[in-house]
Amino acid sequence: MTTAEKVTIPSAPGVSDSADAIISIRNLRKWYQVGGGFLGFGNKIFLKAVDDVSFDIERNKTFGLVGESGCGKTTTLKLLLGLEEPTGGQIFYEGEDVSQMSKASRTEFRRSVQAVFQDPWSSLNPRMRVRSVVGEPLEIATTMTKGQIATRVADLLSEVGLNPYQANLYPHEFSGGQRQRIGIARALALNPKVIALDEPVSALDVSIRAQIMNLLVDLQEEHGLAYLLVAHNLATVRYMCHDMAVMYLGVVQESGETESIFNNPMHIYTNALVSAALPSHPDIQREEFLLPGEVVSPINPPPGDVFMTRTPLEVDPNHKWANERPPLVEKEPGHWVVETPWSMASDAGLKVELSGHAGA
Amino acid sequence: MAESTDAAVKEKDEISSEAVTVDTDGFGASAMTDEVVLDVKNLQTQFTTRWGTVKAVDGVSYHVKRGETLGIVGESGSGKSVNALSLMRLVPSPPGDIVGGEVNLNGRDLQQLSEGEMTEVRGGEISMILQDPMQALNPVFNIENQVGEAIKIHQKLKGTALLDKVVDSLRKVRIPAPESRANDYPHQLSGGMRQRVVGAIGISSAPAVIIADEPTTSLDVTIQAAYLRLLRQIQQEEGVGIIFITHDFGIVAKMCDRVAVMYAGRIVELSDVRTIFNSPLHEYTKALIGSVPKLEEKTGRLPQIEGQPPLLYNLPPGDAFAPRSTLEFSPEDAERRPPLVEVEPDHWVQLSKSSCADFDKYAHLMPAE
């Protein structure tokens, strides 16, 4: 981080200026070529998994990505982790463009950004003892001695609520919640600054979920961690996240502070998602908005607003935003939404009443 | 097939209509009646393993009325899915055995039937919608074949009569253009459509009871919402009783009339859904509901349940939840199996000092030892 110079991070629609961003993602694209282009001729066909996505993850805060399957939220997380190479756009870590980093800074970046995965049954190697699972990153990335690693592993295990003696056990000897704790201990091993959480509780038993969510919140406070949380459960997102973005077909449709979005969801798609979420009490009878059609394929999406095939409002095919990608507009301080004549919930009369007692 | 006479039943044919559907139909209004169709008494299923006997279902009793949805809530290992398989007599044996109890469906004890008779009942009078609708269809047979298979066995139809019935079933689950869809293969349908086909197989023979074993866990919220609504609409039209097995209290709040909460193979609390949410008595029920984050408001730190679900090998005879309860442990609960007591009309609780804060209030209801 010492070699490369700090650059000015470009501003982008959808991102409020924040002084404390640790990760800045700007105009990020991931297109997969799925056909066409024989021997370099003909029109190439792309699957646009992530298309022009920008957001900031602030220090000590959680950023949530929500949307239906195929919306690009997991691809975004993979791009951040370096598991996929972006087709375009930039990822800045501590003000430095990751793609321009020197080898040393890139190594530092890789250490500082860790991940916790969804399924603790398949994300831990069944043939490794817990001390190897948790200690492996230390063996690879540090010069610590075996004794130092053993001490560090014991500390990590007690930090996530396990017993240090359990370091000698194998993953199959643990329950789901305990396994997820092992995964978290491993992610913490190199003192990261950012952890990408891919559905960290959805595979766990209900009585265990609160334990793990609270553990993550505690660790965040203690170590000043920043989280990128990918989840489909909106209640989890409201509990964990400070800021969030709603994605549809690889494009952010609405983003901003979590409370601002839940208190006043503006995009029709956000309202439809929230209205379909399950209630927390039998007396809550929310009106559900079912959008016409089904999620369309991200292969060659419409050149204009990707949402226009799902809106219940009429789309003027000659309108500018039917042929050109509309930008996010800041409608309230820190609350951005894609505004087109057919995307706003207020225009469609489809504002969700969260605690609504329908039929009244 | 029962003629549905409920005036509140509306024909909502177009789930995926062109305009947006603002719809709460089917929710709130219950199709429940007083006629009991399924009555389970003291059902016990065990698995013999080399580590010991696992009492997966350890004496559960409940009933389901026509048109009612009973939710069975529990964590993995609570016995909720084995309970469902036991009703269908589909527990793999060995290692599993149904060692006791009665399953009375329309007045007939299914445990006494021969295997041949049971084949007629399965998919006929009682059917099951499985956990992963995406994988429940065979990719090499078309929809007509797969929906028709159940109808052929149970209603002995063939030729055009069979095809008519298939199309009729597909229409009931709101599949657009059912005549042409019947010739499609599963890969030609979207995820939401495939689920409806699985639903069509489930209802094709007008069962009295449908067991839905977490049919929506792997789904996106919007598809889940549409599927749940469809189930509720079918229930109102056909008057079928539904057993909904889930771990999600959101689904319970949305779908169920009554709820049975299971822990370590036993029912710890059973009541109507509002009582369960408004005035739960067992500590496990209270803690489970309290530990779920709410969509409707920003909550403070979630109360969490300490400890892990118990291993079911050679479970101690006493109160299985006591080690995780926040109440003081009462020594008599170590040996005595807490009884399920009806503390208020239709509100049953597994009463023990360690797991019920209001134990003293209901102590006089405890049966004599």
XYZ file of C-alpha atoms in Angstrom:
729
model
C 0.000 0.000 0.000
C 3.050 2.191 0.229
C 4.194 1.935 -3.352
C 1.167 2.945 -5.345
C -0.190 6.425 -5.095
C -3.625 7.117 -3.782
C -5.953 8.126 -6.557
C -9.135 10.089 -6.432
C -12.036 7.690 -6.448
C -14.502 8.801 -9.092
C -17.969 9.604 -7.873
C -20.812 7.564 -9.276
C -24.581 7.751 -9.146
C -25.812 5.655 -6.266
C -22.909 6.507 -4.000
C -23.077 9.325 -1.498
C -19.732 10.893 -0.705
C -18.382 9.127 2.293
C -15.063 9.850 3.886
C -14.799 6.511 5.539
C -15.101 4.041 2.673
C -12.728 1.096 2.933
C -13.987 -0.532 -0.269
C -15.262 1.501 -3.176
C -16.753 -0.320 -6.112
C -17.187 1.749 -9.258
C -18.988 0.813 -12.482
C -18.199 -2.829 -11.897
C -19.086 -5.170 -14.784
C -18.965 -8.899 -15.233
C -20.109 -10.117 -18.619
C -19.804 -13.748 -19.611
C -19.697 -14.509 -23.309
C -22.229 -17.261 -23.909
C -22.390 -17.417 -27.693
C -21.789 -15.802 -31.043
C -18.506 -14.355 -32.155
C -17.354 -17.326 -34.246
C -13.653 -16.855 -35.019
C -13.990 -13.238 -34.009
C -16.841 -12.548 -36.407
C -20.528 -12.083 -35.775
C -22.301 -10.581 -32.825
C -21.187 -11.804 -29.451
C -23.859 -12.699 -26.958
C -23.207 -11.751 -23.353
C -24.723 -12.767 -20.064
C -24.535 -9.557 -18.088
C -24.306 -10.871 -14.540
C -23.169 -7.568 -13.071
C -23.600 -4.408 -15.089
C -22.354 -1.044 -13.908
C -22.606 -1.512 -10.169
C -21.189 1.107 -7.783
C -21.240 1.286 -3.991
C -19.074 1.986 -0.977
C -18.487 -0.251 2.017
C -17.678 1.874 5.027
C -15.353 0.974 7.851
C -17.123 -0.665 10.783
C -20.364 -0.956 8.829
C -22.311 -3.594 6.942
C -23.427 -3.229 3.352
C -26.211 -5.539 2.216
C -26.938 -6.770 -1.308
C -30.412 -8.178 -1.880
C -32.327 -9.462 -4.858
C -33.665 -12.668 -6.354
C -31.433 -15.451 -7.619
C -29.679 -14.432 -10.779
C -29.607 -10.738 -9.872
C -25.821 -10.683 -9.644
C -25.355 -10.267 -5.906
C -23.146 -13.324 -5.473
C -21.128 -12.453 -8.586
C -20.456 -9.028 -7.075
C -19.192 -10.711 -3.918
C -16.943 -13.004 -5.954
C -15.531 -10.036 -7.837
C -14.642 -8.360 -4.546
C -12.917 -11.526 -3.337
C -10.946 -11.792 -6.573
C -12.584 -15.122 -7.406
C -13.709 -13.621 -10.704
C -11.971 -11.040 -12.871
C -14.166 -8.051 -13.660
C -14.942 -7.248 -17.304
C -14.880 -3.575 -16.470
C -14.910 -1.078 -13.646
C -12.756 -0.721 -10.584
C -12.499 -1.911 -7.021
C -10.708 0.462 -4.655
C -9.315 -0.736 -1.355
C -8.244 2.022 1.034
C -8.291 4.440 -1.888
C -6.124 2.294 -4.114
C -7.254 0.658 -7.369
C -6.895 -3.090 -6.841
C -6.119 -3.770 -10.513
C -3.196 -1.309 -10.440
C -1.724 -2.572 -7.185
C 1.819 -3.763 -6.826
C 2.274 -7.412 -5.943
C 2.906 -6.564 -2.293
C -0.198 -4.406 -1.940
C -2.280 -6.971 -3.691
C -1.167 -9.615 -1.214
C -2.057 -7.222 1.598
C -5.467 -6.651 -0.012
C -6.083 -10.373 -0.315
C -5.286 -10.830 3.370
C -7.534 -8.004 4.408
C -10.609 -9.231 2.561
C -11.886 -12.591 3.793
C -15.075 -14.586 3.330
C -17.615 -16.645 5.269
C -19.712 -18.945 3.127
C -23.288 -20.120 3.230
C -22.985 -23.820 3.829
C -20.764 -24.837 6.750
C -21.149 -28.491 5.710
C -19.377 -28.080 2.400
C -17.072 -25.141 3.080
C -14.818 -26.919 5.596
C -12.435 -29.661 4.490
C -13.644 -32.829 6.255
C -10.126 -34.286 6.366
C -8.559 -31.379 8.219
C -8.651 -30.926 11.962
C -10.038 -27.624 13.154
C -6.579 -26.386 14.080
C -5.473 -26.874 10.463
C -8.633 -25.333 9.052
C -8.230 -22.215 11.175
C -4.435 -22.190 11.123
C -3.992 -22.704 7.370
C -4.172 -19.006 6.450
C -1.548 -18.281 9.129
C 0.763 -20.996 7.774
C 0.490 -19.667 4.238
C 0.502 -15.941 4.766
C 2.609 -15.347 7.845
C 5.980 -16.368 9.195
C 4.574 -17.503 12.529
C 6.063 -20.587 14.179
C 3.971 -23.662 14.900
C 3.720 -22.704 18.548
C 2.577 -19.181 17.740
C -0.015 -20.535 15.311
C -1.367 -22.920 17.959
C -1.736 -20.057 20.435
C -3.421 -17.867 17.830
C -5.831 -20.669 16.845
C -6.784 -21.167 20.492
C -7.434 -17.435 20.852
C -9.516 -17.367 17.674
C -11.610 -20.328 18.779
C -12.436 -18.776 22.125
C -13.225 -15.516 20.398
C -15.933 -17.189 18.310
C -17.318 -19.044 21.301
C -15.663 -22.451 20.910
C -13.399 -24.262 23.310
C -9.660 -24.194 22.489
C -9.436 -27.954 23.097
C -11.838 -28.458 20.187
C -8.940 -27.585 17.846
C -8.111 -31.281 17.667
C -11.523 -32.328 16.415
C -12.702 -32.785 12.837
C -15.497 -30.695 11.275
C -17.991 -33.581 11.293
C -17.877 -33.601 15.092
C -19.572 -30.205 15.205
C -23.125 -29.018 14.686
C -24.022 -26.537 11.958
C -23.777 -23.474 14.172
C -20.405 -24.542 15.550
C -19.113 -25.174 12.046
C -20.120 -21.703 11.022
C -18.153 -20.439 14.036
C -15.118 -22.347 12.732
C -15.582 -20.682 9.356
C -15.708 -17.293 11.052
C -12.566 -18.059 13.107
C -10.733 -18.943 9.899
C -11.888 -15.722 8.250
C -10.623 -13.754 11.261
C -7.211 -15.438 11.360
C -5.324 -12.833 9.328
C -6.907 -9.825 11.043
C -8.915 -8.790 7.996
C -10.595 -5.420 7.636
C -13.413 -6.610 5.379
C -15.381 -9.864 5.452
C -17.710 -10.913 2.657
C -20.635 -12.851 4.121
C -22.480 -15.016 1.611
C -25.808 -15.984 3.224
C -24.040 -16.719 6.529
C -27.096 -17.932 8.440
C -29.560 -19.274 5.896
C -28.313 -22.874 6.197
C -28.488 -22.866 9.999
C -31.188 -23.918 12.420
C -33.498 -21.128 13.526
C -32.422 -21.293 17.152
C -28.769 -20.902 16.074
C -29.208 -18.025 13.623
C -29.500 -15.329 16.288
C -26.312 -16.646 17.948
C -24.323 -16.314 14.736
C -25.794 -12.936 13.768
C -25.008 -11.560 17.220
C -21.487 -12.990 17.067
C -20.923 -11.220 13.749
C -22.241 -7.949 15.174
C -19.968 -8.282 18.239
C -16.888 -9.052 16.128
C -17.638 -6.067 13.953
C -17.664 -3.748 16.949
C -14.575 -5.271 18.481
C -12.389 -5.247 15.370
C -13.948 -2.407 13.408
C -14.772 -4.830 10.584
C -16.611 -3.907 7.430
C -19.021 -6.532 6.060
C -20.487 -7.144 2.649
C -23.599 -9.217 3.323
C -25.367 -11.089 0.540
C -28.735 -12.364 1.675
C -32.208 -13.009 0.389
C -33.885 -12.724 3.779
C -34.894 -9.080 4.096
C -35.398 -9.268 7.862
C -31.776 -10.407 8.271
C -30.658 -7.498 6.110
C -32.640 -5.009 8.170
C -31.113 -6.414 11.355
C -27.498 -6.521 10.163
C -26.992 -3.821 7.540
C -26.369 -0.079 7.745
C -26.571 0.427 4.000
C -27.960 -1.725 1.248
C -28.603 -2.055 -2.472
C -31.445 -3.848 -4.230
C -30.322 -5.532 -7.442
C -32.334 -6.752 -10.389
C -30.757 -8.364 -13.465
C -27.241 -7.214 -12.590
C -28.227 -3.597 -12.026
C -28.760 -1.717 -8.750
C -32.350 -0.434 -8.711
C -32.365 1.253 -5.324
C -29.670 1.894 -2.747
C -29.019 3.854 0.383
C -29.367 3.637 4.136
C -31.194 0.496 5.167
C -33.713 2.277 7.377
C -34.436 4.853 4.723
C -35.168 2.106 2.204
C -37.371 0.056 4.535
C -39.254 3.115 5.736
C -39.801 4.451 2.262
C -39.124 1.954 -0.516
C -39.464 3.906 -3.759
C -38.861 1.483 -6.610
C -41.698 -0.827 -7.643
C -39.325 -3.783 -7.505
C -38.243 -3.026 -3.934
C -41.876 -2.730 -2.916
C -42.704 -6.035 -4.582
C -39.820 -7.770 -2.774
C -40.762 -6.336 0.611
C -44.446 -7.113 0.117
C -43.649 -10.751 -0.623
C -41.487 -11.212 2.473
C -43.010 -13.274 5.243
C -44.714 -11.471 8.135
C -43.514 -11.753 11.731
C -47.009 -12.096 13.192
C -50.239 -13.733 11.948
C -52.125 -10.439 12.330
C -49.876 -8.769 9.783
C -51.560 -9.287 6.440
C -49.502 -7.428 3.923
C -50.871 -6.738 0.495
C -48.696 -8.614 -1.957
C -47.682 -7.155 -5.268
C -46.991 -9.771 -7.868
C -45.162 -8.308 -10.819
C -46.277 -9.429 -14.273
C -44.081 -11.986 -15.992
C -41.088 -13.754 -14.507
C -37.478 -12.767 -14.062
C -36.126 -12.518 -17.599
C -32.825 -13.970 -18.660
C -29.737 -11.818 -18.096
C -28.552 -12.879 -21.546
C -28.775 -9.802 -23.749
C -31.010 -7.792 -21.411
C -32.886 -4.802 -22.821
C -30.566 -1.920 -23.737
C -32.620 0.489 -21.650
C -34.048 0.002 -18.181
C -33.763 -3.705 -17.324
C -36.901 -3.437 -15.201
C -39.163 -2.315 -18.041
C -40.301 -5.847 -18.893
C -41.647 -6.342 -15.363
C -43.355 -3.070 -14.631
C -47.141 -2.980 -14.397
C -47.072 0.540 -15.843
C -47.066 1.308 -19.514
C -43.672 1.648 -21.171
C -43.214 4.122 -23.994
C -40.827 2.298 -26.380
C -39.550 5.616 -27.714
C -38.716 6.994 -24.298
C -35.052 7.730 -23.652
C -34.844 5.206 -20.767
C -36.308 2.437 -22.918
C -33.199 2.627 -25.074
C -30.526 3.854 -22.702
C -29.631 2.675 -19.208
C -31.181 5.099 -16.675
C -28.965 6.251 -13.779
C -29.658 6.178 -10.062
C -31.090 9.477 -8.822
C -30.747 10.756 -5.261
C -34.365 11.290 -4.206
C -33.669 11.787 -0.515
C -30.295 12.451 1.083
C -28.491 9.098 0.920
C -31.354 7.300 -0.845
C -30.924 6.549 -4.542
C -33.340 5.000 -6.999
C -33.597 4.347 -10.733
C -36.265 6.806 -11.755
C -38.152 6.241 -14.991
C -41.789 6.944 -15.862
C -42.540 3.276 -15.127
C -40.320 2.445 -12.148
C -41.643 4.521 -9.270
C -43.969 2.868 -6.784
C -45.708 6.150 -6.062
C -46.725 6.395 -9.735
C -48.136 2.878 -9.714
C -49.930 3.236 -6.374
C -47.982 0.244 -5.075
C -46.456 1.421 -1.824
C -46.093 -1.475 0.557
C -47.533 -1.059 4.043
C -45.021 -2.967 6.136
C -47.139 -3.511 9.204
C -50.260 -3.233 7.095
C -53.382 -4.928 8.304
C -55.029 -5.508 4.985
C -58.720 -5.805 4.571
C -59.248 -2.960 7.013
C -64.084 -34.696 -4.497
C -65.840 -32.474 -2.045
C -67.935 -29.738 -3.532
C -66.692 -26.532 -2.060
C -69.639 -24.500 -0.908
C -67.679 -21.734 0.715
C -69.115 -18.496 -0.645
C -65.873 -16.706 0.069
C -64.040 -18.813 -2.474
C -63.282 -16.685 -5.461
C -61.986 -17.799 -8.749
C -58.637 -16.104 -9.228
C -57.507 -17.664 -12.423
C -54.792 -15.328 -13.434
C -51.944 -15.439 -10.972
C -49.507 -14.256 -13.555
C -51.908 -11.925 -15.268
C -50.721 -9.006 -17.259
C -51.614 -6.403 -14.668
C -50.111 -6.378 -11.231
C -52.118 -8.439 -8.792
C -52.683 -6.860 -5.436
C -53.982 -9.769 -3.563
C -54.523 -10.842 -0.035
C -57.181 -13.335 -1.002
C -56.822 -16.629 0.646
C -55.039 -15.220 3.651
C -56.746 -14.193 6.788
C -59.923 -15.979 5.805
C -59.543 -19.536 6.974
C -61.244 -22.442 5.262
C -61.168 -24.437 8.477
C -64.089 -26.638 9.484
C -64.755 -28.853 12.491
C -64.587 -32.175 10.691
C -61.443 -34.051 11.737
C -59.875 -35.864 8.770
C -56.573 -36.938 10.262
C -56.168 -37.994 13.860
C -52.709 -39.024 15.033
C -52.399 -40.660 18.422
C -49.172 -41.322 20.286
C -47.124 -41.924 17.143
C -43.661 -43.343 17.850
C -40.910 -43.895 15.313
C -37.455 -45.148 16.213
C -34.215 -45.707 14.404
C -31.818 -48.380 15.555
C -28.222 -47.322 15.061
C -24.939 -48.580 16.373
C -24.791 -45.614 18.739
C -28.138 -46.445 20.260
C -31.828 -46.034 19.639
C -32.958 -42.726 18.237
C -36.506 -41.879 19.222
C -37.072 -39.521 16.300
C -40.802 -39.269 16.965
C -41.543 -39.972 20.585
C -45.269 -40.130 21.151
C -46.893 -37.255 19.285
C -50.636 -36.694 19.020
C -52.493 -34.136 16.960
C -55.345 -33.849 14.528
C -56.057 -32.001 11.310
C -59.495 -30.772 10.333
C -60.893 -30.464 6.843
C -59.694 -27.218 5.297
C -57.279 -26.533 8.103
C -53.537 -25.898 7.987
C -51.552 -27.345 10.858
C -47.993 -26.087 11.071
C -45.376 -28.407 12.530
C -42.399 -26.288 13.528
C -39.039 -27.531 14.658
C -35.326 -27.538 13.995
C -33.423 -30.221 12.159
C -33.513 -33.294 14.335
C -36.753 -32.344 16.040
C -38.533 -35.203 14.287
C -40.841 -33.130 12.107
C -39.882 -34.742 8.808
C -39.775 -38.284 10.220
C -43.226 -37.578 11.584
C -44.395 -36.791 8.033
C -42.758 -39.911 6.591
C -44.375 -41.976 9.347
C -47.829 -40.745 8.341
C -47.145 -41.957 4.801
C -45.475 -45.116 6.119
C -42.379 -44.226 4.126
C -39.845 -44.546 6.943
C -36.970 -46.656 5.598
C -36.923 -49.947 7.474
C -34.368 -50.932 8.620
C -33.141 -48.828 10.414
C -36.466 -47.097 11.074
C -39.554 -48.593 12.662
C -42.934 -47.210 13.570
C -43.193 -48.821 16.979
C -46.510 -47.486 18.193
C -49.469 -45.222 17.781
C -52.368 -44.733 15.407
C -52.771 -42.668 12.264
C -56.497 -42.397 11.618
C -57.305 -40.992 8.204
C -61.027 -40.610 7.572
C -61.629 -43.068 10.392
C -59.237 -45.764 9.115
C -56.006 -46.606 10.961
C -53.275 -46.490 8.313
C -50.946 -48.549 10.500
C -53.253 -51.558 10.127
C -53.374 -51.490 6.305
C -51.475 -53.909 4.102
C -48.709 -52.540 1.903
C -51.008 -52.894 -1.135
C -53.793 -50.927 0.500
C -51.291 -48.321 1.617
C -50.159 -47.800 -1.991
C -53.731 -46.805 -2.823
C -53.865 -44.373 0.082
C -50.510 -42.756 -0.709
C -50.990 -40.085 -3.329
C -54.716 -40.781 -3.172
C -56.184 -39.897 0.204
C -52.975 -38.405 1.546
C -50.236 -36.892 -0.571
C -46.983 -35.141 -0.076
C -45.308 -32.096 -1.622
C -41.586 -32.508 -1.248
C -38.901 -30.139 -0.110
C -37.295 -29.353 -3.435
C -39.911 -28.962 -6.170
C -37.152 -28.192 -8.644
C -35.844 -31.734 -8.382
C -39.020 -33.673 -7.736
C -39.797 -34.065 -11.451
C -38.254 -36.664 -13.717
C -36.510 -34.892 -16.608
C -37.161 -37.663 -19.163
C -40.951 -37.769 -18.871
C -43.301 -35.034 -20.017
C -45.742 -33.287 -17.727
C -48.730 -35.328 -18.932
C -46.909 -38.528 -17.986
C -45.924 -37.382 -14.550
C -49.224 -35.866 -13.517
C -51.055 -38.733 -15.189
C -49.139 -41.433 -13.330
C -50.804 -40.692 -10.017
C -54.231 -40.346 -11.614
C -53.831 -43.634 -13.491
C -53.029 -45.516 -10.296
C -55.696 -43.974 -8.118
C -58.575 -43.317 -10.475
C -57.947 -46.057 -13.065
C -58.439 -43.654 -15.952
C -56.869 -43.873 -19.400
C -56.961 -42.312 -22.847
C -58.777 -39.025 -23.261
C -60.412 -39.267 -19.823
C -56.941 -39.370 -18.311
C -55.722 -36.465 -20.416
C -58.784 -34.431 -19.456
C -58.100 -35.049 -15.811
C -54.431 -34.065 -16.224
C -55.395 -30.818 -17.941
C -57.950 -30.227 -15.212
C -55.288 -30.636 -12.515
C -52.914 -28.294 -14.320
C -55.691 -25.747 -14.615
C -56.319 -25.943 -10.882
C -52.738 -24.888 -10.192
C -53.154 -21.964 -12.616
C -50.835 -23.137 -15.342
C -51.579 -21.052 -18.428
C -52.502 -23.014 -21.582
C -52.586 -26.386 -19.773
C -53.443 -28.352 -22.940
C -50.160 -27.493 -24.622
C -48.122 -27.429 -21.411
C -49.036 -31.077 -20.792
C -46.697 -32.054 -23.629
C -43.762 -30.075 -22.270
C -40.815 -31.550 -20.421
C -39.730 -30.150 -17.055
C -36.749 -28.262 -18.511
C -39.122 -26.275 -20.711
C -40.867 -24.807 -17.671
C -39.674 -22.049 -15.387
C -39.020 -22.759 -11.715
C -42.365 -21.368 -10.613
C -44.209 -23.458 -13.210
C -42.376 -26.637 -12.211
C -43.509 -26.153 -8.648
C -47.058 -25.809 -9.769
C -46.741 -29.091 -11.641
C -45.562 -30.750 -8.425
C -48.560 -29.195 -6.731
C -50.813 -30.559 -9.486
C -49.522 -34.072 -8.832
C -50.222 -33.573 -5.136
C -53.850 -32.543 -5.606
C -54.680 -34.648 -8.676
C -56.534 -37.328 -6.739
C -58.378 -34.957 -4.408
C -56.582 -35.991 -1.246
C -58.057 -35.361 2.180
C -54.665 -34.344 3.556
C -51.572 -32.853 1.901
C -48.252 -32.922 3.723
C -46.063 -30.023 2.602
C -42.497 -30.595 3.815
C -40.737 -27.223 3.563
C -41.839 -26.823 -0.061
C -40.513 -23.286 -0.367
C -37.178 -23.211 1.495
C -35.006 -22.993 -1.600
C -37.072 -20.330 -3.314
C -36.900 -16.615 -3.860
C -39.340 -14.580 -1.812
C -41.521 -13.576 -4.734
C -41.898 -17.139 -6.032
C -42.445 -18.361 -2.493
C -45.245 -15.869 -1.964
C -46.995 -16.927 -5.164
C -46.679 -20.614 -4.274
C -48.009 -20.149 -0.749
C -50.993 -18.257 -2.079
C -51.673 -21.019 -4.577
C -51.633 -23.650 -1.818
C -54.087 -21.608 0.191
C -56.400 -21.132 -2.779
C -56.375 -24.834 -3.571
C -57.155 -25.523 0.054
C -60.191 -23.260 -0.011
C -61.479 -24.786 -3.216
C -60.897 -28.422 -2.315
C -61.313 -28.250 1.450
C -58.123 -30.224 1.925
C -56.311 -30.368 5.264
C -52.663 -29.318 5.047
C -49.804 -30.253 7.340
C -47.124 -27.643 6.798
C -43.709 -28.710 8.031
C -41.342 -25.793 8.404
C -38.746 -24.113 10.575
C -39.797 -20.642 9.507
C -42.144 -18.723 11.772
C -42.886 -16.341 8.904
C -44.538 -19.198 7.001
C -46.393 -20.199 10.141
C -47.680 -16.647 10.605
C -48.812 -16.512 7.020
C -50.206 -19.977 6.395
C -51.225 -21.826 9.522
C -54.398 -22.029 11.572
C -52.850 -24.086 14.343
C -49.232 -24.823 15.262
C -47.430 -27.724 16.890
C -43.917 -26.900 18.077
C -41.646 -29.943 18.195
C -38.442 -30.381 20.139
C -36.393 -33.588 20.375
C -39.146 -35.784 18.964
C -41.990 -34.457 21.093
C -44.590 -31.748 20.822
C -43.821 -29.066 23.411
C -46.666 -26.711 22.571
C -49.791 -26.943 20.424
C -52.373 -24.237 19.931
C -53.950 -21.888 17.429
C -51.530 -19.599 15.650
C -52.483 -16.394 17.460
C -52.095 -17.941 20.897
C -48.681 -19.276 19.894
C -47.541 -15.812 18.812
C -49.314 -13.731 21.473
C -49.076 -15.826 24.602
C -46.697 -18.764 24.229
C -46.097 -20.663 27.456
C -43.171 -22.963 26.715
C -39.753 -21.294 26.918
C -38.661 -22.885 23.628
C -41.599 -21.392 21.721
C -41.013 -17.991 23.333
C -37.300 -18.053 22.575
C -37.768 -19.223 18.974
C -40.241 -16.480 18.147
C -38.124 -13.885 19.947
C -34.896 -14.798 18.186
C -36.181 -14.100 14.661
C -35.337 -10.645 13.277
C -38.362 -8.640 12.216
C -38.889 -7.117 8.821
C -41.396 -4.611 10.132
C -39.128 -2.739 12.499
C -35.491 -2.195 13.314
C -34.910 -4.374 16.332
C -32.242 -4.089 18.966
C -29.943 -6.955 19.809
C -31.734 -10.250 19.248
C -32.238 -12.503 22.235
C -30.536 -15.768 21.375
C -31.104 -19.335 22.501
C -27.937 -20.677 24.051
C -26.639 -24.166 23.430
C -27.264 -26.631 20.618
C -30.203 -28.864 19.735
C -29.699 -32.148 21.601
C -28.389 -35.319 20.017
C -31.164 -37.859 19.951
C -29.051 -40.913 20.771
C -30.192 -42.231 24.119
C -31.839 -38.986 25.086
C -32.355 -38.718 28.863
C -35.920 -39.465 29.952
C -36.680 -36.031 31.401
C -37.305 -32.578 29.971
C -35.117 -32.376 26.852
C -35.231 -28.577 26.646
C -34.263 -27.961 30.296
C -30.491 -27.607 29.564
C -31.168 -24.699 27.184
C -33.927 -23.062 29.188
C -33.157 -19.778 30.928
C -35.222 -20.865 33.915
C -33.677 -22.490 36.922
C -33.267 -26.227 36.501
C -35.636 -28.210 38.621
C -34.216 -31.640 39.633
C -37.518 -33.491 39.216
C -37.392 -32.693 35.467
C -34.259 -34.797 35.063
C -36.180 -38.059 35.371
C -39.811 -37.288 34.748
C -41.024 -36.929 31.192
C -43.106 -33.743 31.190
C -46.717 -34.426 30.148
C -48.519 -32.483 27.415
C -51.289 -30.722 29.345
C -54.266 -28.750 28.044
C -53.760 -25.586 30.098
C -56.430 -23.525 28.345
C -59.046 -24.826 25.916
C -57.118 -26.072 22.850
C -53.795 -24.840 24.205
C -51.496 -27.740 25.029
C -48.128 -27.311 26.691
C -45.489 -29.780 27.771
C -45.520 -28.699 31.411
C -42.329 -28.713 33.415
C -40.881 -26.384 35.983
C -37.651 -25.930 34.032
C -39.279 -24.942 30.758
C -42.450 -23.049 31.706
C -42.306 -19.761 33.574
C -45.998 -20.104 34.452
C -45.669 -23.626 35.786
C -47.111 -22.800 39.207
C -50.259 -21.372 37.666
C -51.011 -24.663 35.940
C -49.386 -27.076 38.405
C -52.805 -28.317 39.543
C -53.407 -29.656 36.016
C -50.414 -31.980 36.176
C -51.574 -35.600 36.028
C -50.788 -37.690 39.092
C -47.760 -39.891 38.678
